[in-house]
Tab-separated table of C-alpha atoms in Angstrom:
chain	number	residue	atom	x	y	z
A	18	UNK	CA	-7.895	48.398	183.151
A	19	UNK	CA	-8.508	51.955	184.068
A	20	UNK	CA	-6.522	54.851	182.700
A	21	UNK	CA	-3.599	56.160	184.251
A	22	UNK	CA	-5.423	59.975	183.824
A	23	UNK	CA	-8.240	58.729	186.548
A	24	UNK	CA	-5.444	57.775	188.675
A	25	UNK	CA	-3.161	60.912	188.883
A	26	UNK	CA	-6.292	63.049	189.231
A	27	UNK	CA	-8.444	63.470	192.503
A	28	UNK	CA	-9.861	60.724	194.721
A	29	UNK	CA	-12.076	59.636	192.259
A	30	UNK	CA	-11.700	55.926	192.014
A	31	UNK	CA	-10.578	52.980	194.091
A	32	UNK	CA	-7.349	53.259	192.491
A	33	UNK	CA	-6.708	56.878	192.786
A	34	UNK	CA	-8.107	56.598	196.296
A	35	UNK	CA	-5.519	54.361	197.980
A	36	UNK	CA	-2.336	55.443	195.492
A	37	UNK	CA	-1.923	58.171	198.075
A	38	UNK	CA	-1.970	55.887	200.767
A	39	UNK	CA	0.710	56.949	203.667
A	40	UNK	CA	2.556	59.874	204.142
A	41	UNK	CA	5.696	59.597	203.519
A	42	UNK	CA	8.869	61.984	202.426
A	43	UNK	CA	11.134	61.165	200.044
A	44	UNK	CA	8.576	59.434	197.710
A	45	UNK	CA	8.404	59.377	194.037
A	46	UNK	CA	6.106	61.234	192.743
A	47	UNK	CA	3.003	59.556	191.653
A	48	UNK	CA	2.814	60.588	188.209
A	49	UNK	CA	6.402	60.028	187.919
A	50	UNK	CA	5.571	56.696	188.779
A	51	UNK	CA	3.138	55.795	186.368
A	52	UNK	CA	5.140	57.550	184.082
A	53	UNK	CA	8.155	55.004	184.071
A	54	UNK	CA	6.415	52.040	184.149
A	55	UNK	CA	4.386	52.772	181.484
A	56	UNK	CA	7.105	54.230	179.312
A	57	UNK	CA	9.757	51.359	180.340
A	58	UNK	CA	7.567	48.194	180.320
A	59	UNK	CA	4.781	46.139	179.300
A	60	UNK	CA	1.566	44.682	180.554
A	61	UNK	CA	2.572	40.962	182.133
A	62	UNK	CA	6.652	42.710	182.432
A	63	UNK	CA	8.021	41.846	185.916
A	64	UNK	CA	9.385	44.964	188.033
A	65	UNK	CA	11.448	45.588	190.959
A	66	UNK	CA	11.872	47.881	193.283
A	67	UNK	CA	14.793	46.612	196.071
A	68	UNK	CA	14.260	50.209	197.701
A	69	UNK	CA	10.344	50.571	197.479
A	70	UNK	CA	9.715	53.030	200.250
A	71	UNK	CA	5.713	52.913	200.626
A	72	UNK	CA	5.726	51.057	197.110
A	73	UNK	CA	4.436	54.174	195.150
A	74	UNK	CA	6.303	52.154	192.109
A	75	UNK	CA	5.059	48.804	192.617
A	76	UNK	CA	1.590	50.283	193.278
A	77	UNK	CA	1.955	52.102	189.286
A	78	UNK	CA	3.155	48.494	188.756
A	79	UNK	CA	0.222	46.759	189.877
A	80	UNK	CA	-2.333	49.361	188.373
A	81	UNK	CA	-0.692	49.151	185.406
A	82	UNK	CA	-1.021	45.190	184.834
A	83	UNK	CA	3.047	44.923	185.497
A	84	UNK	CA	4.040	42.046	188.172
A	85	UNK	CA	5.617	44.352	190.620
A	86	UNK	CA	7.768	43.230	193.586
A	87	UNK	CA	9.294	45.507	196.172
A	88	UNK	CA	11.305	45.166	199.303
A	89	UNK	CA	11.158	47.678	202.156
A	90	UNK	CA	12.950	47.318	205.097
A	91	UNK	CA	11.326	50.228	207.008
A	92	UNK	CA	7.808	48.832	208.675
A	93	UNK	CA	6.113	51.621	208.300
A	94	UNK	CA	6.734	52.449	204.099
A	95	UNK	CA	6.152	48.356	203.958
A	96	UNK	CA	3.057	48.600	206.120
A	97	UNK	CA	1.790	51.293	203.835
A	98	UNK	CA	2.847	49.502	200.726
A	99	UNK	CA	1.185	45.967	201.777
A	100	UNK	CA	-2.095	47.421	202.753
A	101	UNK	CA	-2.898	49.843	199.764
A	102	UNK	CA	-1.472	46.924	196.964
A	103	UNK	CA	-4.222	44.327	198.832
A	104	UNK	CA	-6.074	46.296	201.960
A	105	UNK	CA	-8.493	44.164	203.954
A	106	UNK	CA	-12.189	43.792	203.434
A	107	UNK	CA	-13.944	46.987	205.365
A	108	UNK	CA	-16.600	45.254	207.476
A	109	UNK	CA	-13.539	43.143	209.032
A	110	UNK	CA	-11.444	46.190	209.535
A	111	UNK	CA	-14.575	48.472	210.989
A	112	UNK	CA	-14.670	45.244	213.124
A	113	UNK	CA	-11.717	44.975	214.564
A	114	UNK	CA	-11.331	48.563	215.145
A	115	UNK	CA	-14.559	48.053	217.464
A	116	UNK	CA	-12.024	45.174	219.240
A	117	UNK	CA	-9.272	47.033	219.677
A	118	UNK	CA	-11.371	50.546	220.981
A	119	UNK	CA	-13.317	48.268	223.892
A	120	UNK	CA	-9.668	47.165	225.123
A	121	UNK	CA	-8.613	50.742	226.174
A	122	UNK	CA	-9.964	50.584	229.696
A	123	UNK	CA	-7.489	48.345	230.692
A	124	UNK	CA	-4.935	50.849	229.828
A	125	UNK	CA	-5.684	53.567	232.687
A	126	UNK	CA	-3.314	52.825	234.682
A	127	UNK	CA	-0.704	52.328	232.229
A	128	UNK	CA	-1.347	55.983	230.642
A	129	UNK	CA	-0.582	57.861	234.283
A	130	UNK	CA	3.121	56.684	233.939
A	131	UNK	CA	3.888	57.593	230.125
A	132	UNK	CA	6.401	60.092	229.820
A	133	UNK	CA	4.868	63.732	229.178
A	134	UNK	CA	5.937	63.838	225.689
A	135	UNK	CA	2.711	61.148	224.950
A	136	UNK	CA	0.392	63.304	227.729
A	137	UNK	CA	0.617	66.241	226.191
A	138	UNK	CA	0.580	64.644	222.737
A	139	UNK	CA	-2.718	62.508	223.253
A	140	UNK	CA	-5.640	63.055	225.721
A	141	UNK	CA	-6.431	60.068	227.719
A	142	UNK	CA	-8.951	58.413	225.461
A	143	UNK	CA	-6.491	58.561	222.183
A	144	UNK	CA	-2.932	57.443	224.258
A	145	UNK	CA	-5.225	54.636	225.680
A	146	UNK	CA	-6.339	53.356	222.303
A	147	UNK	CA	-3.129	53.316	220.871
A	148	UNK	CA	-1.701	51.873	223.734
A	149	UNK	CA	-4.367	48.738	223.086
A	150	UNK	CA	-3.618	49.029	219.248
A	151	UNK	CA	0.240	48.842	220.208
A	152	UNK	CA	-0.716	45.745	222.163
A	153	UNK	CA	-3.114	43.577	219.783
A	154	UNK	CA	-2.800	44.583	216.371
A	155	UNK	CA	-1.149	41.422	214.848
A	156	UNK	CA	0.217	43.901	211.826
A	157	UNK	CA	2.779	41.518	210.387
A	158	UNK	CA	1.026	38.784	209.845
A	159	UNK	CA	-3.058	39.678	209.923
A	160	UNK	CA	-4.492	41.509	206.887
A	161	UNK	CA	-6.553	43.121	209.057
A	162	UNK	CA	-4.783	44.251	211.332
A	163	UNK	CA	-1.851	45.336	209.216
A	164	UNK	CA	-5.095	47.638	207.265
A	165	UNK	CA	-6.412	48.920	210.633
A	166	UNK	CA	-2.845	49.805	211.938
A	167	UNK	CA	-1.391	51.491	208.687
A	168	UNK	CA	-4.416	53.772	209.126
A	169	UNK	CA	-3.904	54.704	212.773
A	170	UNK	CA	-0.227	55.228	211.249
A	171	UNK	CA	-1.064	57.811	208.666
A	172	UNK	CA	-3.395	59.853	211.128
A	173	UNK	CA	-1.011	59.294	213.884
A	174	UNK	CA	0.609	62.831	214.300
A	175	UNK	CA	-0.514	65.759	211.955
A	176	UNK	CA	-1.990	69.129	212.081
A	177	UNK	CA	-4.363	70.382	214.633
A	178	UNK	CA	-7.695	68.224	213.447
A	179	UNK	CA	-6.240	66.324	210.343
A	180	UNK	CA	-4.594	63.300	212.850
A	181	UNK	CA	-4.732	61.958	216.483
A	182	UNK	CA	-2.185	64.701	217.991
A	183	UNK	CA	-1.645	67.732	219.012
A	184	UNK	CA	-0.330	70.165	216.540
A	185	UNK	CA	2.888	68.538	214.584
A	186	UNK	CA	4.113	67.466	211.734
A	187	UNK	CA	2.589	64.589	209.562
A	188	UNK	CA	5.506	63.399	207.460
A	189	UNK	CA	7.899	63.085	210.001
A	190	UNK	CA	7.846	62.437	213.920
A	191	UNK	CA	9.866	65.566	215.466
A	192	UNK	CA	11.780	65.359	218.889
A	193	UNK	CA	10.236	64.590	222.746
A	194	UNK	CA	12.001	67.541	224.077
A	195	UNK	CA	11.289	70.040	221.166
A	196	UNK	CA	7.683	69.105	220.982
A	197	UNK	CA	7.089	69.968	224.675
A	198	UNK	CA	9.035	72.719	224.410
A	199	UNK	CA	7.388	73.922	221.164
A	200	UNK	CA	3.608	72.898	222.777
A	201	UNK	CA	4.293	74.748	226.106
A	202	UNK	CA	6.185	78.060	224.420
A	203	UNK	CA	3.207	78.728	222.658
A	204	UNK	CA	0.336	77.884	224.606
A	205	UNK	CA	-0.643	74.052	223.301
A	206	UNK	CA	-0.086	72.054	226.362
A	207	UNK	CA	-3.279	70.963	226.650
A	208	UNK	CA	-3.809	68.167	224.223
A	209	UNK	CA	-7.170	68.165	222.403
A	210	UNK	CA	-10.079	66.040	223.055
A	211	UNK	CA	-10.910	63.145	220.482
A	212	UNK	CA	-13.098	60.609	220.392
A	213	UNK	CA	-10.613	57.719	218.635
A	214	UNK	CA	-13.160	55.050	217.311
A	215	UNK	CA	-15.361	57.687	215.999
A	216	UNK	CA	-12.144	60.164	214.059
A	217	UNK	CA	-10.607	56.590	212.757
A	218	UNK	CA	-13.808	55.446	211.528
A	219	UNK	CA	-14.428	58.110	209.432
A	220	UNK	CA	-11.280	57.572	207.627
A	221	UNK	CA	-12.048	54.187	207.190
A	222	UNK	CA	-15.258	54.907	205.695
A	223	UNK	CA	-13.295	57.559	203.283
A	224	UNK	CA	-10.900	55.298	202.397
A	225	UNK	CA	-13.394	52.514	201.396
A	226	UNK	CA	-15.996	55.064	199.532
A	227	UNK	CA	-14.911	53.740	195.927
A	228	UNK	CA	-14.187	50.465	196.961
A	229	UNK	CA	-10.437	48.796	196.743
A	230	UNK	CA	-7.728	49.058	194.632
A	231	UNK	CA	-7.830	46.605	191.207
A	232	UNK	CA	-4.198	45.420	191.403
A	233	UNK	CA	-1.986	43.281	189.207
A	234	UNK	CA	-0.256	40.161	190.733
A	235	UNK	CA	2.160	42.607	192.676
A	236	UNK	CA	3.844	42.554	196.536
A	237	UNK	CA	6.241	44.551	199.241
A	238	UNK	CA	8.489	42.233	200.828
A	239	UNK	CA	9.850	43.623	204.547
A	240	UNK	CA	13.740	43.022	204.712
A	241	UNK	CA	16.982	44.067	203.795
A	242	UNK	CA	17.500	43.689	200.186
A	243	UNK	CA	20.817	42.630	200.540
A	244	UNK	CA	19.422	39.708	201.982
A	245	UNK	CA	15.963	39.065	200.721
A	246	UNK	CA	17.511	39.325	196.998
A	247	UNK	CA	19.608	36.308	197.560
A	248	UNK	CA	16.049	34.487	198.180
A	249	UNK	CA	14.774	36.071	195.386
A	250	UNK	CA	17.176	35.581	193.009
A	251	UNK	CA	16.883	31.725	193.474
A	252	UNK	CA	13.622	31.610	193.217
A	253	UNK	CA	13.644	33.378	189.982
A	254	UNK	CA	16.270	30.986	188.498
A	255	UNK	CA	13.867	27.966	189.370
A	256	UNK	CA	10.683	29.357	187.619
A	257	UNK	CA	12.615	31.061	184.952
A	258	UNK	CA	11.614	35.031	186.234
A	259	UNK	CA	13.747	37.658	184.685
A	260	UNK	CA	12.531	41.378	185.363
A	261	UNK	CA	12.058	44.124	182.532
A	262	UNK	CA	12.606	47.070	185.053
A	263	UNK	CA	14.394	47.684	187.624
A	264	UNK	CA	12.919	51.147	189.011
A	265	UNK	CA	14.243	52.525	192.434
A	266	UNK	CA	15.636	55.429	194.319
A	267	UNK	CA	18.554	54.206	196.643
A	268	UNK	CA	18.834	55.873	200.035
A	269	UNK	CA	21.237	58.736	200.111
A	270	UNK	CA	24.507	59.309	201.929
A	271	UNK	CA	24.506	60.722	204.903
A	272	UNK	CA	20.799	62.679	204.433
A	273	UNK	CA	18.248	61.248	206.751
A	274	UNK	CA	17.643	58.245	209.518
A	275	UNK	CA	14.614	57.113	208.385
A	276	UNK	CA	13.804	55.239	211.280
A	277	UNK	CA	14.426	58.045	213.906
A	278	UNK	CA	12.742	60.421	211.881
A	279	UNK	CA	9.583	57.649	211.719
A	280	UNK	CA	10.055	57.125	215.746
A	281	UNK	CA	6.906	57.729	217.215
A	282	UNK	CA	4.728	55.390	214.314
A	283	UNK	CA	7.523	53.019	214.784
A	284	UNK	CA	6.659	53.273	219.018
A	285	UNK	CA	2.846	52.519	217.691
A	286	UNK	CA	4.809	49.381	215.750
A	287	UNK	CA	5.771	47.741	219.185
A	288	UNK	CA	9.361	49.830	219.079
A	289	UNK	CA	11.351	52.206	221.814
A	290	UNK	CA	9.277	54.624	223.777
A	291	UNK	CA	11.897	57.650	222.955
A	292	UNK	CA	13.788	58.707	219.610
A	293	UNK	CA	16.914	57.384	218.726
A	294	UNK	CA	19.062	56.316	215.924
A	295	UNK	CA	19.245	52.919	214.511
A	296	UNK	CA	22.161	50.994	215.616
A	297	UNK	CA	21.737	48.506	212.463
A	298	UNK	CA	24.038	48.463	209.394
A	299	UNK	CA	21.251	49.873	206.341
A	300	UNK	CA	18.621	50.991	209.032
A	301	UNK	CA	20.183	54.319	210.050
A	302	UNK	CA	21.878	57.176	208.551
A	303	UNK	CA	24.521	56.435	206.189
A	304	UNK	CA	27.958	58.069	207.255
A	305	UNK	CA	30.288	55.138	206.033
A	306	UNK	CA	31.164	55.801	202.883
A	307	UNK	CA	32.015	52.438	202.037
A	308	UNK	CA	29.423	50.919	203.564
A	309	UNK	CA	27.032	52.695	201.410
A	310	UNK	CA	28.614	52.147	198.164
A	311	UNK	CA	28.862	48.100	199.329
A	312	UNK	CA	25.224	48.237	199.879
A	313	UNK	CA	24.777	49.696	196.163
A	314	UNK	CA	27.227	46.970	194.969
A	315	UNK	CA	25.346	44.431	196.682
A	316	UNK	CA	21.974	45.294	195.719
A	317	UNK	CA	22.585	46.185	192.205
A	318	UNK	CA	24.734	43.529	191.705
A	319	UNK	CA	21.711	41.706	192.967
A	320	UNK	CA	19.615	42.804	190.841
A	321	UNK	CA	21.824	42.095	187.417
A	322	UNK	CA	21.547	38.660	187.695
A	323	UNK	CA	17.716	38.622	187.056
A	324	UNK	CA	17.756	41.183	184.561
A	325	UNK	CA	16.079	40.147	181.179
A	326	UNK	CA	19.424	41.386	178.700
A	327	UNK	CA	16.732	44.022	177.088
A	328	UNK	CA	15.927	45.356	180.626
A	329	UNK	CA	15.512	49.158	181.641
A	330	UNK	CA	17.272	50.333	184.967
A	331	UNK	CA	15.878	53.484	185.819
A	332	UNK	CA	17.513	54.822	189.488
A	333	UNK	CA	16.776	58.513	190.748
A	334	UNK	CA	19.529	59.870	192.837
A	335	UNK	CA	21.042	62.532	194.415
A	336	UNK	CA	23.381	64.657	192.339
A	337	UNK	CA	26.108	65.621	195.360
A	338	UNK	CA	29.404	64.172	193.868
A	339	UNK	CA	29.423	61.550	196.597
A	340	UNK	CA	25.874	59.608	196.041
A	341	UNK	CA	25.963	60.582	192.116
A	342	UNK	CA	29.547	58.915	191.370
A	343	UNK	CA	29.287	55.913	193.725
A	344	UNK	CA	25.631	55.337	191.809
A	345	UNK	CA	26.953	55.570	188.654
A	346	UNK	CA	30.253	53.354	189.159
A	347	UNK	CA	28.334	50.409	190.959
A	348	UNK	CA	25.982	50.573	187.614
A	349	UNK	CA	28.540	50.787	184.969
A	350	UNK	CA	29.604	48.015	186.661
A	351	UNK	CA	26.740	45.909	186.777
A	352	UNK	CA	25.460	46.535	183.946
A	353	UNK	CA	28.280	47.161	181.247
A	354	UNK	CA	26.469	46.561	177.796
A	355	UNK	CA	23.764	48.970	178.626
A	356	UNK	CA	23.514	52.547	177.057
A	357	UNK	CA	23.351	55.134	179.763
A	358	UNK	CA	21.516	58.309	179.766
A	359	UNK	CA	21.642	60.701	182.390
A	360	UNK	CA	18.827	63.493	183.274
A	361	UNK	CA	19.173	66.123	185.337
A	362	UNK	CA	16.139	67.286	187.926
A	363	UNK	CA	16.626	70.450	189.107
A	364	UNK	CA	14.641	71.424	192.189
A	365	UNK	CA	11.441	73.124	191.097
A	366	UNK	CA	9.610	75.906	192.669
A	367	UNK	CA	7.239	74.549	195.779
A	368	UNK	CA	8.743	71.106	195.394
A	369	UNK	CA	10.620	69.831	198.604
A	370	UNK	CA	13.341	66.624	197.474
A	371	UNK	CA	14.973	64.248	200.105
A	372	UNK	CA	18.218	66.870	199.739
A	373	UNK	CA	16.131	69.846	200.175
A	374	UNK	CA	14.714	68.807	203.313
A	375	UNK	CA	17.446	66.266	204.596
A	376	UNK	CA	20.588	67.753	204.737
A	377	UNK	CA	21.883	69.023	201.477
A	378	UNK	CA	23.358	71.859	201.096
A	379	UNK	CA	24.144	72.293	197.389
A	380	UNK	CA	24.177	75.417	195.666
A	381	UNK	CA	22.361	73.413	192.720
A	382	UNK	CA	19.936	71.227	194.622
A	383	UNK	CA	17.915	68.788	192.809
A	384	UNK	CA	18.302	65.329	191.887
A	385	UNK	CA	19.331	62.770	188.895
A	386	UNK	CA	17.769	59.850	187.008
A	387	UNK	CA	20.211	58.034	185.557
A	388	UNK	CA	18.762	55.392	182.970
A	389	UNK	CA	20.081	52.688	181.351
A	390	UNK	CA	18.945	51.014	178.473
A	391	UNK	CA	19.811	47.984	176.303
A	392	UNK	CA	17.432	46.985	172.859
């Protein structure tokens, strides 16, 4: 197995190659990652992560020789997390991106009538092929496809000749009408000129250099865990499962709509043309205060009942009174005969948290890891 040090340092390896795989705010860390798992568990240990984002835990899981499930219900953190814990072979992805770049031409006509957001966004040749990825990529259910269209994702938007775009942000997707205001105020109207088979195929031949990921018997499930854990939890009564570690970071209250703030790679997903919030309960922004803490109940409760009795629970949270006290009453509760131990994590210099950039507005912002422990 190779050592975590390879891993957490450069692009080196297959491993360390594809751990980075996705932008995507709000993330653990990567060494923070490995760190937990290997601190918390053992080679062959079963982990979950019911919040797994794009799966940087069940990746450290996977590396690590851990069997690692996570559930995501987010496409595009699942999409990230499928493709990087088993991405597709590279000759069938180079493939298929030939497919899928040959289709364009029959979006002309369709590209005259976008909205001027995507005009000024794309030139004709980039809106076209993602217009005919949009279309054909079968990402849900293809290997290949889901690899080919979790790359367009991370290059979809991003600094002036790092993505697709013109000039915005990578991490997250910002408005229609502030990004044509932003573009035309200073002079960036014009979108620039890319050549889409040719910028994507270098990335795919990046990506591929050391070869893929060595991964432990690990997956990302895409659902609500309220749900899918029901499922779960059978199916770990019949074959006798019970999980070492539970490592997650909940949402939290009231920061961020990860969905609108994902809208344009979730347009390139099949969904809405334009922005807007999520309209389903655990999709949006949380600003129910008891529907949050029911969805901590439900999940953690969840959770306890495949537990091994000796189990680790290891949750980073916010530390605004709300999020922190909910957190730590739904755990207490669930998990009564374990030893608690809480850590603070104040914000350090350069590093931007979920709070930070989300919505908090603290006078002490950081966050908390709250870990319980039973021997």
């Amino acid at each position: 197995m190779i050592a975590k040090e390879k891993i957490l340092k450069g692009f080196e390896t297959a491993e360390a190659r594809w751990a980075r795989f996705g932008p995507y705010y709000a993330m653990f860390p990567l060494d923070f990652a490995f760190d937990v798992v290997e601190k918390y568990s053992k080679k062959g240990d079963y982990i979950i992560d019911p919040f797994a984002g794009r799966c940087s835990s069940i990746y450290a899981g996977g590396v690590l020789g851990r069997n690692s499930l996570g559930i995501e219900i987010n496409p595009v953190g699942w999409l990230y997390g499928k493709v990087k814990l088993q991405p597709a072979e590279k000759d069938k992805v180079v493939r298929r991106l030939i497919e899928i770049y040959y289709k364009r031409n029959y979006y002309n006509r369709t590209v005259e009538k976008m909205p001027e957001f995507y005009r000024i966004c794309y030139c004709d040749e980039v809106l076209k092929f993602l217009l005919a990825a949009r279309t054909h990529l079968n990402w849900q259910k293809d290997s290949v496809d889901a690899t080919l269209m979790s790359i367009l994702l991370i290059y979809l938007h991003g600094k002036l000749g790092e993505g697709l775009s013109n000039q915005m942000r990578m991490t997250k997707s910002m408005g229609m009408n502030y990004s044509v205001e932003w573009w035309h105020k200073n002079e960036m109207s014009t979108p620039p000129e890319i050549n889409p088979f040719e910028f994507i195929l270098k990335k795919i031949e990046w990506r591929y250099e050391k070869g893929k990921p060595n991964i432990y018997e690990s997956a990302v499930i895409l659902g609500d865990s309220s749900n899918e854990l029901i499922k779960i939890t059978e199916r770990a009564l019949i074959n006798d499962i019970q999980f070492s570690l539970l490592f997650t970071s909940p949402p939290y209250y009231s920061i961020t709509d990860y969905h609108a703030d994902q809208w344009l790679r979730l347009w390139l997903l099949g969904g809405s043309e334009c922005p807007h919030s999520s309209k389903e309960k655990h999709r949006g922004r949380f600003i129910n205060k008891q529907e949050y803490y029911n969805l901590l109940d439900n999940v953690f409760g969840l959770c306890a009942k495949m537990m091994k009795s000796k189990s680790t629970i290891y949750i980073r949270t916010d530390r605004r009174e709300f999020t922190l006290n909910s957190t730590l009453e739904v755990l207490n509760k669930h998990f009564p005969k374990h030893e608690m131990n809480i850590i603070e994590k104040p914000l350090k210099p350069g590093v931007k948290t979920q709070t930070l950039l989300y919505g908090n507005t603290s006078s002490k912002p950081g966050e908390m890891d709250i870990i319980l422990t039973r021997n």
